[in-house]
């Protein structure tokens, strides 16, 4: 990995992979919101970071000046051979209108409340199975031994992949989201196994069609035509990448919060009806997902001149902490009744998997605190947060206290 | 007073039908829809307002 100079001033030189940002970004954002409010960097070929809810919403709802062609910031903005706008490499997240809506509508029925609610018993079983494996342990890592197992299990079933491949998925996710500093050639090479894996799965599903999301994508028709193979592969990859790390991060952050806030833990144990509100507040306060856009043509944005092809880091987590949009924005309020958070994004790209994500988060936390009504962190220093655009605790060493 | 959802603004965030399932439902794509003609009484008004104040897309309107 390349060694980068440390950040001197986040207002003029921000880097979302800087150790300080990775460890605790909130004070940085608060400072920037007051000082800038659109921070700039020359890293990654140049980019911007708007810090208020108003600006984040403005970018997310503006598909004229911004494109979603690439949504993960790397040093290699438009790799040679990458599919152009409006389709992009992982429809619909990398697609712009009008193609975006076609690609999104293909996914939505599978992720609507009806089919998602039907999955709840399976998710609960999966949680219980992993909790059973923790039985009798006094200390364990709730990140590596619990949170990280839930979403891969759900997504691999949804796509119809063999359950024993779940470890591979974690590697793929790591490649896409964490290894953003690799030189272009190395990044392309590191991505090969993922492409090959999807090709093998696609072939297997063509030979043996079954009732899962992969077969659905292979057979669905838009205007009388089946999807191009790149589209199928891109949407599979997106489901895997968008569905795994994100939800695992949200579950981990919720457990970390409860481990460090015994008052909230005992309230949630004693008042299980609070869970739906608590889930929304976990999502607001620890919003795991930050996406990116690129600028289509030079234009003025809240007093800054954005240049064609500049990055814009779309900080939904920062928007969620903006005092102009939330009362007591910096306080975690477990029964917050009015909570218009943007954890799932805003506008046309709003998370297609939010019903599934909410259900997984609720069920995973519900079952965890039923099994362990009291627990605490062993040592906060051992908690590591993932670097990159999806943020969550990877290791959460816990001690069970009741 | 009546409640309605603007389908252009709604992105299926799903807050309305979780908070007020007696007033809102969802369609095949998971977007919010109002049940019936959306007429509100004193009780349902409060619930509708709560849903409105939680819709991230500002897609819910309560009007004469
Ligand atoms: C807590 C968990 C999750 C969070 C916080 C989250 C967050 C987000 C955000 C912020 C976006 C917007 C991206 C943008 O504006 O560029 C997004 C898009 C998306 N998410 Fe999620 N997500 C989560 C879980 C999931 C799951 C479980 C799935 C699928 C199975 C999923 C599938 C998608 C898809 C397909 C899109 C693209 C939608 C489009 O471009 O129209 N997500 N997600
Ligand atoms: S809360 Fe708003 S965006 Fe969500 S489904 Fe209801 S109306 Fe649509």
Short mmCIF file of C-alpha atoms and ligand atoms in Angstrom, two decimals:
data_model
loop_
_atom_site.label_atom_id
_atom_site.label_comp_id
_atom_site.label_asym_id
_atom_site.label_seq_id
_atom_site.Cartn_x
_atom_site.Cartn_y
_atom_site.Cartn_z
CA UNK A 1 0.00 0.00 0.00
CA UNK A 2 1.23 3.50 -0.80
CA UNK A 3 2.26 5.66 2.13
CA UNK A 4 0.33 8.91 2.10
CA UNK A 5 1.24 12.13 3.87
CA UNK A 6 -0.91 12.78 6.94
CA UNK A 7 -3.71 15.32 6.55
CA UNK A 8 -2.79 18.81 7.80
CA UNK A 9 -6.16 20.46 7.34
CA UNK A 10 -9.31 18.56 6.40
CA UNK A 11 -10.81 21.72 4.89
CA UNK A 12 -8.26 21.82 2.08
CA UNK A 13 -6.78 18.32 2.06
CA UNK A 14 -9.44 15.85 3.32
CA UNK A 15 -8.94 12.13 3.04
CA UNK A 16 -11.64 9.72 4.14
CA UNK A 17 -9.03 6.99 4.68
CA UNK A 18 -6.94 9.12 7.06
CA UNK A 19 -6.61 7.32 10.43
CA UNK A 20 -8.18 10.21 12.33
CA UNK A 21 -11.24 10.26 10.03
CA UNK A 22 -11.52 6.46 10.18
CA UNK A 23 -11.34 6.43 13.97
CA UNK A 24 -13.72 9.31 14.75
CA UNK A 25 -14.92 11.46 11.83
CA UNK A 26 -17.66 13.36 13.68
CA UNK A 27 -15.55 16.15 15.24
CA UNK A 28 -13.89 16.67 11.85
CA UNK A 29 -17.26 17.10 10.13
CA UNK A 30 -18.54 19.41 12.83
CA UNK A 31 -15.50 21.62 12.42
CA UNK A 32 -15.82 21.63 8.62
CA UNK A 33 -19.52 22.43 8.76
CA UNK A 34 -18.71 25.60 10.65
CA UNK A 35 -15.65 26.58 8.65
CA UNK A 36 -16.16 25.69 4.98
CA UNK A 37 -18.90 24.27 4.44
CA UNK A 38 -17.71 22.48 1.26
CA UNK A 39 -14.28 21.00 1.97
CA UNK A 40 -11.79 20.38 -0.82
CA UNK A 41 -8.93 17.97 -1.48
CA UNK A 42 -6.37 17.47 -4.21
CA UNK A 43 -6.09 13.80 -3.33
CA UNK A 44 -7.64 11.16 -5.61
CA UNK A 45 -7.43 13.58 -8.52
CA UNK A 46 -9.42 16.30 -6.76
CA UNK A 47 -12.68 16.29 -4.88
CA UNK A 48 -15.22 17.99 -2.64
CA UNK A 49 -16.96 17.11 0.60
CA UNK A 50 -20.20 18.97 1.40
CA UNK A 51 -20.99 18.74 5.10
CA UNK A 52 -24.55 19.97 5.65
CA UNK A 53 -27.82 18.11 5.20
CA UNK A 54 -29.01 20.78 2.78
CA UNK A 55 -26.00 20.34 0.51
CA UNK A 56 -25.97 16.55 0.67
CA UNK A 57 -29.65 16.54 -0.26
CA UNK A 58 -28.97 19.00 -3.08
CA UNK A 59 -26.28 16.74 -4.58
CA UNK A 60 -28.29 13.55 -4.14
CA UNK A 61 -31.29 15.11 -5.88
CA UNK A 62 -29.31 16.65 -8.74
CA UNK A 63 -28.81 14.18 -11.56
CA UNK A 64 -28.09 16.94 -14.04
CA UNK A 65 -24.77 18.21 -12.69
CA UNK A 66 -23.60 14.99 -11.06
CA UNK A 67 -23.21 11.48 -12.40
CA UNK A 68 -23.21 8.19 -10.48
CA UNK A 69 -20.95 6.48 -12.99
CA UNK A 70 -18.44 5.77 -10.21
CA UNK A 71 -19.55 5.85 -6.60
CA UNK A 72 -16.47 4.56 -4.79
CA UNK A 73 -13.52 6.95 -4.68
CA UNK A 74 -10.24 5.44 -5.89
CA UNK A 75 -7.12 6.76 -7.54
CA UNK A 76 -8.34 5.45 -10.86
CA UNK A 77 -11.51 7.34 -11.63
CA UNK A 78 -12.51 6.01 -15.01
CA UNK A 79 -10.64 2.72 -15.54
CA UNK A 80 -9.95 1.87 -19.18
CA UNK A 81 -12.71 -0.32 -20.57
CA UNK A 82 -15.17 0.53 -17.80
CA UNK A 83 -18.74 0.84 -19.02
CA UNK A 84 -19.74 4.47 -19.57
CA UNK A 85 -22.67 6.39 -18.18
CA UNK A 86 -25.60 5.90 -18.06
CA UNK A 87 -25.23 2.17 -17.28
CA UNK A 88 -21.95 1.89 -15.39
CA UNK A 89 -20.44 -1.25 -13.94
CA UNK A 90 -23.07 -2.03 -11.29
CA UNK A 91 -26.58 -0.98 -12.30
CA UNK A 92 -28.58 0.75 -10.86
CA UNK A 93 -26.13 2.34 -8.40
CA UNK A 94 -23.72 3.37 -11.17
CA UNK A 95 -26.47 4.34 -13.61
CA UNK A 96 -27.87 7.74 -14.48
CA UNK A 97 -31.35 8.54 -15.79
CA UNK A 98 -33.08 7.41 -17.86
CA UNK A 99 -31.46 3.96 -17.71
CA UNK A 100 -31.26 4.10 -13.92
CA UNK A 101 -34.98 3.71 -13.45
CA UNK A 102 -35.14 0.64 -15.66
CA UNK A 103 -32.35 -1.05 -13.71
CA UNK A 104 -33.82 -0.04 -10.35
CA UNK A 105 -37.32 -1.27 -11.16
CA UNK A 106 -35.88 -4.68 -11.95
CA UNK A 107 -34.59 -4.97 -8.39
CA UNK A 108 -37.36 -3.37 -6.36
CA UNK A 109 -40.02 -6.11 -6.43
CA UNK A 110 -37.56 -8.61 -4.94
CA UNK A 111 -36.71 -6.21 -2.11
CA UNK A 112 -40.22 -4.82 -1.39
CA UNK A 113 -41.71 -5.33 2.09
CA UNK A 114 -43.71 -8.42 1.11
CA UNK A 115 -40.84 -10.70 0.02
CA UNK A 116 -38.55 -9.24 2.69
CA UNK A 117 -40.97 -9.91 5.55
CA UNK A 118 -41.21 -13.50 4.36
CA UNK A 119 -37.46 -13.85 5.00
CA UNK A 120 -37.69 -12.84 8.65
CA UNK A 121 -37.93 -16.37 10.14
CA UNK A 122 -34.83 -17.42 8.18
CA UNK A 123 -32.89 -14.41 9.40
CA UNK A 124 -33.94 -15.14 12.97
CA UNK A 125 -32.76 -18.76 12.63
CA UNK A 126 -29.45 -17.57 11.26
CA UNK A 127 -28.97 -15.23 14.24
CA UNK A 128 -29.90 -17.96 16.73
CA UNK A 129 -27.51 -20.39 15.09
CA UNK A 130 -24.60 -17.98 15.53
CA UNK A 131 -25.68 -17.08 19.06
CA UNK A 132 -25.72 -20.77 19.95
CA UNK A 133 -22.10 -20.95 18.95
CA UNK A 134 -21.30 -18.27 21.52
CA UNK A 135 -23.02 -20.17 24.33
CA UNK A 136 -20.98 -20.41 27.50
CA UNK A 137 -18.36 -17.87 26.38
CA UNK A 138 -17.66 -15.07 28.80
CA UNK A 139 -15.82 -12.93 26.28
CA UNK A 140 -16.07 -12.91 22.50
CA UNK A 141 -15.77 -10.64 19.48
CA UNK A 142 -19.30 -9.54 18.54
CA UNK A 143 -17.98 -8.18 15.23
CA UNK A 144 -16.03 -11.17 13.95
CA UNK A 145 -18.12 -13.83 15.70
CA UNK A 146 -21.64 -12.44 15.21
CA UNK A 147 -22.32 -9.24 13.23
CA UNK A 148 -20.29 -10.23 10.19
CA UNK A 149 -22.14 -13.50 9.66
CA UNK A 150 -25.69 -12.25 9.36
CA UNK A 151 -25.79 -10.34 6.09
CA UNK A 152 -23.54 -12.70 4.04
CA UNK A 153 -25.84 -15.56 5.00
CA UNK A 154 -28.92 -13.63 3.92
CA UNK A 155 -27.46 -12.32 0.65
CA UNK A 156 -25.88 -15.61 -0.45
CA UNK A 157 -29.23 -17.34 0.00
CA UNK A 158 -30.94 -14.57 -1.92
CA UNK A 159 -28.52 -14.88 -4.85
CA UNK A 160 -28.53 -18.68 -4.65
CA UNK A 161 -24.80 -19.10 -3.94
CA UNK A 162 -23.41 -22.02 -1.93
CA UNK A 163 -23.28 -21.05 1.77
CA UNK A 164 -19.69 -22.26 2.07
CA UNK A 165 -18.60 -19.40 -0.23
CA UNK A 166 -19.37 -16.73 2.35
CA UNK A 167 -15.71 -16.21 3.19
CA UNK A 168 -15.02 -15.35 -0.43
CA UNK A 169 -17.66 -12.62 -0.31
CA UNK A 170 -15.94 -10.93 2.56
CA UNK A 171 -12.75 -10.79 0.47
CA UNK A 172 -14.60 -9.29 -2.49
CA UNK A 173 -16.21 -6.66 -0.34
CA UNK A 174 -12.86 -5.82 1.20
CA UNK A 175 -11.42 -5.39 -2.29
CA UNK A 176 -14.12 -3.05 -3.56
CA UNK A 177 -14.55 -0.92 -0.48
CA UNK A 178 -11.32 -0.96 1.48
CA UNK A 179 -8.45 -1.38 -0.99
CA UNK A 180 -9.00 1.97 -2.64
CA UNK A 181 -5.34 3.01 -2.53
CA UNK A 182 -4.04 0.23 -4.74
CA UNK A 183 -2.42 1.33 -8.01
CA UNK A 184 -4.82 0.84 -10.96
CA UNK A 185 -3.18 -2.32 -12.36
CA UNK A 186 -3.13 -4.02 -8.98
CA UNK A 187 -6.72 -3.07 -8.34
CA UNK A 188 -7.82 -4.52 -11.67
CA UNK A 189 -5.90 -7.74 -10.96
CA UNK A 190 -7.36 -7.99 -7.45
CA UNK A 191 -10.84 -7.78 -8.93
CA UNK A 192 -10.37 -10.76 -11.29
CA UNK A 193 -11.43 -13.55 -8.89
CA UNK A 194 -14.72 -11.77 -8.19
CA UNK A 195 -15.54 -11.47 -11.89
CA UNK A 196 -14.66 -15.13 -12.43
CA UNK A 197 -16.75 -16.19 -9.48
CA UNK A 198 -19.81 -14.37 -10.81
CA UNK A 199 -19.28 -15.83 -14.27
CA UNK A 200 -19.20 -19.34 -12.79
CA UNK A 201 -22.36 -18.69 -10.80
CA UNK A 202 -24.11 -17.26 -13.85
CA UNK A 203 -23.18 -20.32 -15.93
CA UNK A 204 -24.36 -22.63 -13.16
CA UNK A 205 -27.69 -20.79 -13.00
CA UNK A 206 -28.08 -20.95 -16.79
CA UNK A 207 -27.47 -24.70 -16.66
CA UNK A 208 -29.61 -25.22 -13.55
CA UNK A 209 -32.21 -22.44 -13.25
CA UNK A 210 -33.76 -22.11 -9.79
CA UNK A 211 -35.97 -19.86 -7.74
CA UNK A 212 -33.49 -17.18 -6.67
CA UNK A 213 -32.43 -13.65 -7.53
CA UNK A 214 -29.68 -14.74 -9.96
CA UNK A 215 -32.10 -16.80 -12.05
CA UNK A 216 -34.59 -13.96 -11.87
CA UNK A 217 -32.01 -11.53 -13.30
CA UNK A 218 -31.09 -13.95 -16.06
CA UNK A 219 -34.70 -14.35 -17.15
CA UNK A 220 -36.28 -10.96 -16.55
CA UNK A 221 -37.19 -9.09 -19.72
CA UNK A 222 -37.17 -5.37 -20.34
CA UNK A 223 -39.03 -4.31 -23.47
CA UNK A 224 -38.98 -7.93 -24.66
CA UNK A 225 -35.23 -8.39 -24.24
CA UNK A 226 -33.20 -10.19 -21.59
CA UNK A 227 -30.54 -8.24 -19.72
CA UNK A 228 -27.01 -8.06 -21.09
CA UNK A 229 -24.62 -10.42 -19.24
CA UNK A 230 -22.63 -7.42 -17.92
CA UNK A 231 -25.80 -5.99 -16.47
CA UNK A 232 -26.65 -9.26 -14.70
CA UNK A 233 -23.11 -9.55 -13.34
CA UNK A 234 -23.03 -5.91 -12.27
CA UNK A 235 -26.32 -6.15 -10.40
CA UNK A 236 -25.22 -9.38 -8.70
CA UNK A 237 -21.99 -7.72 -7.61
CA UNK A 238 -23.92 -4.70 -6.39
CA UNK A 239 -26.29 -6.85 -4.35
CA UNK A 240 -23.37 -8.60 -2.75
CA UNK A 241 -21.33 -5.47 -2.07
CA UNK A 242 -24.24 -3.21 -1.09
CA UNK A 243 -26.00 -5.88 0.94
CA UNK A 244 -23.18 -7.29 3.05
CA UNK A 245 -20.75 -4.75 4.42
CA UNK A 246 -23.40 -2.10 4.97
CA UNK A 247 -25.71 -4.19 7.13
CA UNK A 248 -22.86 -5.88 8.99
CA UNK A 249 -21.57 -2.38 9.83
CA UNK A 250 -24.99 -1.25 11.04
CA UNK A 251 -25.45 -4.32 13.26
CA UNK A 252 -21.92 -3.95 14.64
CA UNK A 253 -22.34 -0.25 15.39
CA UNK A 254 -25.61 -0.91 17.23
CA UNK A 255 -24.02 -3.59 19.42
CA UNK A 256 -20.98 -1.38 20.04
CA UNK A 257 -23.30 1.44 21.10
CA UNK A 258 -25.21 -0.78 23.52
CA UNK A 259 -21.95 -2.11 24.95
CA UNK A 260 -20.79 1.41 25.70
CA UNK A 261 -24.17 2.85 26.83
CA UNK A 262 -25.59 0.59 29.56
CA UNK A 263 -28.60 2.90 30.07
CA UNK A 264 -29.72 2.43 26.46
CA UNK A 265 -29.09 -1.31 26.69
CA UNK A 266 -31.28 -1.79 29.74
CA UNK A 267 -34.03 0.40 28.26
CA UNK A 268 -34.09 -1.66 25.09
CA UNK A 269 -34.10 -4.92 27.06
CA UNK A 270 -36.96 -3.71 29.28
CA UNK A 271 -38.96 -1.90 26.58
CA UNK A 272 -38.74 -4.05 23.44
CA UNK A 273 -41.44 -1.91 21.79
CA UNK A 274 -38.83 0.80 21.41
CA UNK A 275 -36.99 -1.29 18.86
CA UNK A 276 -38.39 0.34 15.67
CA UNK A 277 -37.44 3.82 16.92
CA UNK A 278 -34.07 2.59 18.18
CA UNK A 279 -33.31 1.05 14.78
CA UNK A 280 -33.89 4.42 13.07
CA UNK A 281 -31.68 6.19 15.61
CA UNK A 282 -28.89 3.60 15.19
CA UNK A 283 -29.14 4.23 11.46
CA UNK A 284 -29.06 8.00 11.85
CA UNK A 285 -26.29 8.20 14.41
CA UNK A 286 -24.00 5.52 12.98
CA UNK A 287 -25.02 5.77 9.31
CA UNK A 288 -22.51 3.42 7.71
CA UNK A 289 -22.69 4.43 4.05
CA UNK A 290 -21.03 7.33 2.22
CA UNK A 291 -21.31 7.39 -1.55
CA UNK A 292 -19.63 9.43 -4.26
CA UNK A 293 -20.53 11.27 -7.44
CA UNK A 294 -18.46 12.93 -10.13
CA UNK A 295 -19.12 16.35 -11.59
CA UNK A 296 -20.39 16.35 -15.19
CA UNK A 297 -19.35 19.89 -16.11
CA UNK A 298 -17.85 22.86 -14.26
CA UNK A 299 -20.41 24.57 -12.08
CA UNK A 300 -20.94 26.69 -8.97
CA UNK A 301 -22.12 24.85 -5.89
CA UNK A 302 -22.72 26.75 -2.64
CA UNK A 303 -19.90 29.17 -3.43
CA UNK A 304 -17.36 26.64 -4.67
CA UNK A 305 -16.44 26.07 -8.30
CA UNK A 306 -16.64 22.36 -9.01
CA UNK A 307 -14.66 21.19 -12.04
CA UNK A 308 -15.64 18.55 -14.56
CA UNK A 309 -14.73 15.06 -13.27
CA UNK A 310 -14.05 16.21 -9.69
CA UNK A 311 -15.19 13.77 -7.03
CA UNK A 312 -17.97 14.68 -4.62
CA UNK A 313 -18.09 12.60 -1.47
CA UNK A 314 -21.74 12.34 -0.49
CA UNK A 315 -21.68 12.22 3.30
CA UNK A 316 -25.07 10.91 4.36
CA UNK A 317 -23.56 10.23 7.82
CA UNK A 318 -22.47 13.88 8.07
CA UNK A 319 -25.92 15.07 6.97
CA UNK A 320 -27.38 12.98 9.79
CA UNK A 321 -25.38 14.93 12.36
CA UNK A 322 -26.23 18.40 11.03
CA UNK A 323 -27.79 20.51 13.82
CA UNK A 324 -29.77 22.47 11.21
CA UNK A 325 -31.66 19.28 10.32
CA UNK A 326 -31.97 17.51 13.70
CA UNK A 327 -32.64 18.67 17.25
CA UNK A 328 -29.72 17.64 19.47
CA UNK A 329 -28.05 16.18 16.38
CA UNK A 330 -24.97 15.06 18.30
CA UNK A 331 -27.00 13.17 20.93
CA UNK A 332 -28.11 9.57 20.57
CA UNK A 333 -31.79 9.56 21.61
CA UNK A 334 -33.07 6.01 21.59
CA UNK A 335 -36.76 7.01 21.34
CA UNK A 336 -36.31 9.93 18.91
CA UNK A 337 -39.78 10.26 17.37
CA UNK A 338 -39.02 12.65 14.53
CA UNK A 339 -36.11 11.26 12.57
CA UNK A 340 -35.83 12.16 8.92
CA UNK A 341 -32.39 10.60 8.61
CA UNK A 342 -30.61 10.03 5.31
CA UNK A 343 -28.76 6.80 6.17
CA UNK A 344 -30.24 5.11 3.10
CA UNK A 345 -29.49 8.04 0.85
CA UNK A 346 -31.89 10.50 -0.75
CA UNK A 347 -33.43 10.86 -4.18
CA UNK A 348 -33.53 8.37 -7.02
CA UNK A 349 -30.69 6.14 -5.73
CA UNK A 350 -32.22 5.73 -2.27
CA UNK A 351 -31.23 2.30 -1.00
CA UNK A 352 -33.20 -0.41 -2.75
CA UNK A 353 -32.43 -2.81 0.09
CA UNK A 354 -33.64 -0.68 3.00
CA UNK A 355 -36.53 -3.00 3.92
CA UNK A 356 -34.13 -5.93 4.12
CA UNK A 357 -31.47 -3.93 5.96
CA UNK A 358 -33.92 -2.67 8.59
CA UNK A 359 -35.30 -6.15 9.16
CA UNK A 360 -31.82 -7.69 9.51
CA UNK A 361 -30.70 -4.96 11.90
CA UNK A 362 -33.83 -5.26 14.05
CA UNK A 363 -33.79 -9.05 14.23
CA UNK A 364 -30.03 -9.29 14.83
CA UNK A 365 -30.13 -6.80 17.72
CA UNK A 366 -33.37 -8.24 19.15
CA UNK A 367 -31.98 -11.75 19.34
CA UNK A 368 -28.60 -10.60 20.59
CA UNK A 369 -29.96 -8.70 23.58
CA UNK A 370 -32.45 -11.48 24.36
CA UNK A 371 -29.52 -13.86 24.67
CA UNK A 372 -27.17 -11.35 26.33
CA UNK A 373 -29.17 -8.74 28.26
CA UNK A 374 -25.99 -7.32 29.83
CA UNK A 375 -22.58 -6.94 28.28
CA UNK A 376 -19.75 -4.44 28.15
CA UNK A 377 -16.73 -3.64 26.05
CA UNK A 378 -13.53 -5.34 27.14
CA UNK A 379 -11.23 -2.62 25.86
CA UNK A 380 -12.32 0.21 23.57
CA UNK A 381 -8.81 0.43 22.11
CA UNK A 382 -9.30 -2.94 20.46
CA UNK A 383 -12.33 -1.75 18.50
CA UNK A 384 -11.30 -1.14 14.89
CA UNK A 385 -13.48 0.71 12.40
CA UNK A 386 -13.42 -0.16 8.71
CA UNK A 387 -11.75 2.40 6.51
CA UNK A 388 -13.36 3.65 3.33
CA UNK A 389 -16.90 4.57 2.41
CA UNK A 390 -18.65 1.96 4.55
CA UNK A 391 -18.00 2.50 8.24
CA UNK A 392 -18.57 0.05 11.02
CA UNK A 393 -16.69 -1.67 13.83
CA UNK A 394 -14.90 -4.79 12.65
CA UNK A 395 -13.83 -6.07 16.08
CA UNK A 396 -16.03 -5.59 19.14
CA UNK A 397 -14.49 -7.46 22.09
CA UNK A 398 -17.28 -7.98 24.64
CA UNK A 399 -17.59 -9.36 28.13
CA UNK A 400 -20.95 -10.83 29.14
CA UNK A 401 -21.90 -9.50 32.57
CA UNK A 402 -25.16 -11.29 33.28
CA UNK B 1 -58.20 17.23 5.83
CA UNK B 2 -56.65 14.64 3.59
CA UNK B 3 -53.24 13.04 3.30
CA UNK B 4 -51.54 12.19 0.01
CA UNK B 5 -48.16 10.95 -1.19
CA UNK B 6 -46.50 12.60 -4.16
CA UNK B 7 -45.34 9.61 -6.24
CA UNK B 8 -42.69 11.76 -7.95
CA UNK B 9 -41.02 12.49 -4.62
CA UNK B 10 -41.58 9.16 -2.84
CA UNK B 11 -38.55 6.87 -3.09
CA UNK B 12 -40.01 4.06 -1.05
CA UNK B 13 -38.15 4.87 2.16
CA UNK B 14 -40.91 3.01 3.96
CA UNK B 15 -41.22 5.18 7.03
CA UNK B 16 -44.88 6.04 6.48
CA UNK B 17 -46.28 2.52 6.36
CA UNK B 18 -44.15 1.41 9.32
CA UNK B 19 -45.27 4.30 11.50
CA UNK B 20 -48.91 4.43 10.37
CA UNK B 21 -49.96 1.14 8.79
CA UNK B 22 -53.61 2.11 9.20
CA UNK B 23 -53.13 5.05 6.83
CA UNK B 24 -50.38 3.94 4.44
CA UNK B 25 -49.59 0.78 2.53
CA UNK B 26 -46.95 -0.09 -0.07
CA UNK B 27 -47.13 -1.14 -3.73
CA UNK B 28 -45.22 -3.88 -5.56
CA UNK B 29 -42.11 -1.73 -5.81
CA UNK B 30 -42.20 -0.85 -2.11
CA UNK B 31 -43.33 2.73 -2.65
CA UNK B 32 -45.78 4.29 -0.22
CA UNK B 33 -49.49 4.60 -1.07
CA UNK B 34 -52.40 6.04 0.89
CA UNK B 35 -55.13 3.59 1.89
CA UNK B 36 -58.58 4.72 0.70
CA UNK B 37 -59.11 8.41 -0.02
CA UNK B 38 -56.83 9.63 2.76
CA UNK B 39 -59.44 11.47 4.83
CA UNK B 40 -58.12 12.11 8.35
CA UNK B 41 -59.97 12.40 11.67
CA UNK B 42 -58.48 13.78 14.90
CA UNK B 43 -56.77 10.51 15.79
CA UNK B 44 -55.39 9.63 12.42
CA UNK B 45 -54.28 13.24 11.89
CA UNK B 46 -51.64 12.94 14.62
CA UNK B 47 -50.34 9.71 13.18
CA UNK B 48 -50.28 11.13 9.67
CA UNK B 49 -48.33 14.15 10.92
CA UNK B 50 -45.81 11.88 12.63
CA UNK B 51 -45.33 9.93 9.39
CA UNK B 52 -44.99 13.20 7.50
CA UNK B 53 -42.28 14.45 9.84
CA UNK B 54 -40.33 11.22 9.31
CA UNK B 55 -40.46 11.03 5.51
CA UNK B 56 -36.90 11.75 4.32
CA UNK B 57 -38.10 12.77 0.87
CA UNK B 58 -40.75 15.25 2.08
CA UNK B 59 -43.22 13.33 -0.09
CA UNK B 60 -46.22 13.36 2.27
CA UNK B 61 -48.73 16.22 2.08
CA UNK B 62 -51.62 16.97 4.44
CA UNK B 63 -54.06 19.48 2.97
CA UNK B 64 -57.67 20.63 2.72
C1 LIG C 1 -27.86 -0.70 6.90
C2 LIG C 1 -27.66 -1.15 5.70
C3 LIG C 1 -27.61 -0.32 4.45
C4 LIG C 1 -27.34 1.02 4.29
C5 LIG C 1 -27.02 2.04 5.37
C6 LIG C 1 -27.43 1.30 2.87
C7 LIG C 1 -27.22 2.56 2.32
C8 LIG C 1 -27.36 2.86 0.99
C9 LIG C 1 -27.19 4.18 0.44
C10 LIG C 1 -26.80 5.42 1.22
C11 LIG C 1 -27.47 4.11 -0.89
C12 LIG C 1 -27.47 5.28 -1.87
C13 LIG C 1 -26.30 5.28 -2.77
C14 LIG C 1 -26.17 6.52 -3.61
O1 LIG C 1 -26.87 7.52 -3.43
O2 LIG C 1 -25.28 6.50 -4.49
C15 LIG C 1 -27.78 2.73 -1.18
C16 LIG C 1 -28.09 2.25 -2.44
C17 LIG C 1 -28.38 0.91 -2.69
N1 LIG C 1 -28.45 -0.12 -1.78
FE1 LIG C 1 -28.19 0.03 0.22
N2 LIG C 1 -27.75 0.16 2.20
C18 LIG C 1 -27.88 -0.86 3.12
C19 LIG C 1 -28.21 -2.18 2.85
C20 LIG C 1 -28.54 -2.68 1.62
C21 LIG C 1 -28.98 -4.04 1.35
C22 LIG C 1 -29.19 -5.11 2.39
C23 LIG C 1 -29.16 -4.12 -0.01
C24 LIG C 1 -29.59 -5.25 -0.91
C25 LIG C 1 -29.81 -6.37 -0.81
C26 LIG C 1 -28.86 -2.83 -0.58
C27 LIG C 1 -28.95 -2.53 -1.92
C28 LIG C 1 -28.78 -1.27 -2.46
C29 LIG C 1 -28.95 -0.97 -3.87
C30 LIG C 1 -29.34 -1.96 -4.96
C31 LIG C 1 -28.69 0.40 -4.02
C32 LIG C 1 -28.72 1.20 -5.32
C33 LIG C 1 -30.05 1.82 -5.55
C34 LIG C 1 -30.07 2.71 -6.76
O3 LIG C 1 -29.03 3.13 -7.26
O4 LIG C 1 -31.18 3.01 -7.24
N3 LIG C 1 -28.49 -1.98 0.44
N4 LIG C 1 -27.72 1.99 -0.01
S1 LIG C 2 -41.91 7.63 4.02
FE1 LIG C 2 -41.93 9.03 2.30
S2 LIG C 2 -40.50 8.20 0.80
FE2 LIG C 2 -41.02 6.65 2.28
S3 LIG C 2 -42.53 5.38 1.37
FE3 LIG C 2 -43.49 6.88 2.68
S4 LIG C 2 -43.87 8.63 1.36
FE4 LIG C 2 -42.45 7.33 0.29
#
